């Protein structure tokens, strides 16, 4: 797999998108970020954060205190990527009605073609 495709996969993954967009607002502790994103397992969030950290998009700041405190924030590279992802997410939200109309038209055309050919 091409290196840029792998990074694109990390940035546009289900949880990668949500992590990047959420971290645009401010740094988060792990548990705060998990709550903000919702419905992500601890394991999946950990893997996503590690992957984005390895790619240089997320900074992990572990403070040597008791109890341990770890904050996650975007690097400059991460902020740049997150802005792009947020723009795409905004476009998706703005154009969802058009997408739904296209899906309905497609499904109706397929159903008509199936009925006309007499197959299921």
Short mmCIF file of C-alpha atoms in Angstrom, two decimals:
data_model
loop_
_atom_site.label_atom_id
_atom_site.label_comp_id
_atom_site.label_asym_id
_atom_site.label_seq_id
_atom_site.Cartn_x
_atom_site.Cartn_y
_atom_site.Cartn_z
CA UNK A 1 0.00 0.00 0.00
CA UNK A 2 1.27 3.47 -0.88
CA UNK A 3 2.34 5.46 2.20
CA UNK A 4 0.01 8.38 1.42
CA UNK A 5 -2.94 6.00 1.09
CA UNK A 6 -2.22 4.62 4.53
CA UNK A 7 -2.22 8.11 6.06
CA UNK A 8 -5.41 8.93 4.18
CA UNK A 9 -6.96 5.79 5.62
CA UNK A 10 -5.93 6.83 9.15
CA UNK A 11 -7.26 10.37 8.77
CA UNK A 12 -10.55 9.33 7.15
CA UNK A 13 -11.28 6.28 9.28
CA UNK A 14 -14.52 6.34 11.26
CA UNK A 15 -12.80 7.19 14.55
CA UNK A 16 -9.93 9.16 13.03
CA UNK A 17 -12.33 11.72 11.59
CA UNK A 18 -14.16 12.13 14.88
CA UNK A 19 -10.96 12.39 16.95
CA UNK A 20 -9.46 15.02 14.65
CA UNK A 21 -12.61 17.13 14.53
CA UNK A 22 -13.09 16.94 18.31
CA UNK A 23 -9.46 17.88 19.04
CA UNK A 24 -9.81 21.01 16.89
CA UNK A 25 -11.71 22.64 19.74
CA UNK A 26 -9.25 21.94 22.55
CA UNK A 27 -7.01 19.32 24.16
CA UNK A 28 -8.81 16.42 25.82
CA UNK A 29 -8.06 13.83 28.42
CA UNK A 30 -8.72 10.28 27.22
CA UNK A 31 -11.98 9.80 29.13
CA UNK A 32 -13.27 13.24 28.07
CA UNK A 33 -12.50 12.49 24.44
CA UNK A 34 -14.20 9.11 24.66
CA UNK A 35 -17.34 10.71 26.09
CA UNK A 36 -17.28 13.50 23.50
CA UNK A 37 -17.04 11.04 20.62
CA UNK A 38 -19.45 8.48 22.05
CA UNK A 39 -19.87 4.80 21.21
CA UNK A 40 -16.16 4.12 20.75
CA UNK A 41 -14.51 1.36 22.73
CA UNK A 42 -11.51 2.13 24.88
CA UNK A 43 -9.40 -0.21 22.76
CA UNK A 44 -10.43 1.40 19.46
CA UNK A 45 -9.87 4.93 20.75
CA UNK A 46 -6.45 3.93 22.08
CA UNK A 47 -5.49 2.40 18.72
CA UNK A 48 -6.77 5.44 16.82
CA UNK A 49 -4.87 7.87 19.03
CA UNK A 50 -1.67 5.82 18.76
CA UNK A 51 -1.97 5.67 14.97
CA UNK A 52 -2.57 9.42 14.69
CA UNK A 53 0.27 10.10 17.11
CA UNK A 54 2.62 7.92 15.05
CA UNK A 55 1.61 9.84 11.91
CA UNK A 56 2.49 13.10 13.68
CA UNK A 57 -1.08 14.38 13.88
CA UNK A 58 -1.77 14.00 17.60
CA UNK A 59 0.43 14.93 20.54
CA UNK A 60 0.22 12.83 23.71
CA UNK A 61 1.26 14.70 26.84
CA UNK A 62 1.69 12.37 29.83
CA UNK A 63 2.17 14.28 33.06
CA UNK A 64 4.07 12.50 35.87
CA UNK A 65 1.44 13.00 38.56
CA UNK A 66 -0.66 10.70 40.68
CA UNK A 67 -3.13 9.74 39.38
CA UNK A 68 -1.57 9.85 35.91
CA UNK A 69 -2.84 12.56 33.59
CA UNK A 70 -2.60 12.28 29.82
CA UNK A 71 -3.81 15.01 27.49
CA UNK A 72 -4.23 14.71 23.74
CA UNK A 73 -4.00 17.64 21.35
CA UNK A 74 -3.38 18.25 17.67
CA UNK A 75 0.03 19.04 16.27
CA UNK A 76 0.25 21.70 13.56
CA UNK A 77 0.14 18.91 10.98
CA UNK A 78 -2.87 17.43 12.75
CA UNK A 79 -4.64 20.79 12.85
CA UNK A 80 -4.13 21.14 9.12
CA UNK A 81 -5.55 17.65 8.48
CA UNK A 82 -8.43 18.22 10.90
CA UNK A 83 -9.46 21.41 9.11
CA UNK A 84 -9.66 19.49 5.84
CA UNK A 85 -11.64 16.67 7.43
CA UNK A 86 -14.01 19.13 9.10
CA UNK A 87 -14.63 20.82 5.74
CA UNK A 88 -15.52 17.45 4.20
CA UNK A 89 -17.79 16.62 7.15
CA UNK A 90 -19.50 20.00 6.75
CA UNK A 91 -20.02 19.41 3.03
CA UNK A 92 -21.54 16.01 3.80
CA UNK A 93 -23.95 17.56 6.28
CA UNK A 94 -24.87 20.39 3.89
CA UNK A 95 -25.48 18.04 0.95
CA UNK A 96 -27.16 15.13 2.74
CA UNK A 97 -30.59 15.92 1.26
CA UNK A 98 -29.13 15.66 -2.25
CA UNK A 99 -27.41 12.38 -1.38
CA UNK A 100 -30.64 10.93 0.00
CA UNK A 101 -32.56 11.98 -3.15
CA UNK A 102 -29.90 10.32 -5.31
CA UNK A 103 -30.06 7.14 -3.25
CA UNK A 104 -33.84 7.00 -3.52
CA UNK A 105 -33.73 7.55 -7.30
CA UNK A 106 -31.06 4.88 -7.67
CA UNK A 107 -32.99 2.35 -5.55
CA UNK A 108 -36.22 3.03 -7.46
CA UNK A 109 -34.47 2.62 -10.82
CA UNK A 110 -32.89 -0.66 -9.68
CA UNK A 111 -36.22 -1.96 -8.39
CA UNK A 112 -37.93 -1.03 -11.68
CA UNK A 113 -35.21 -2.74 -13.71
CA UNK A 114 -35.48 -5.87 -11.56
CA UNK A 115 -39.29 -5.97 -11.97
CA UNK A 116 -39.00 -5.42 -15.73
CA UNK A 117 -36.53 -8.25 -16.15
CA UNK A 118 -38.56 -10.57 -13.93
CA UNK A 119 -35.57 -11.48 -11.71
CA UNK A 120 -35.04 -10.92 -8.03
#
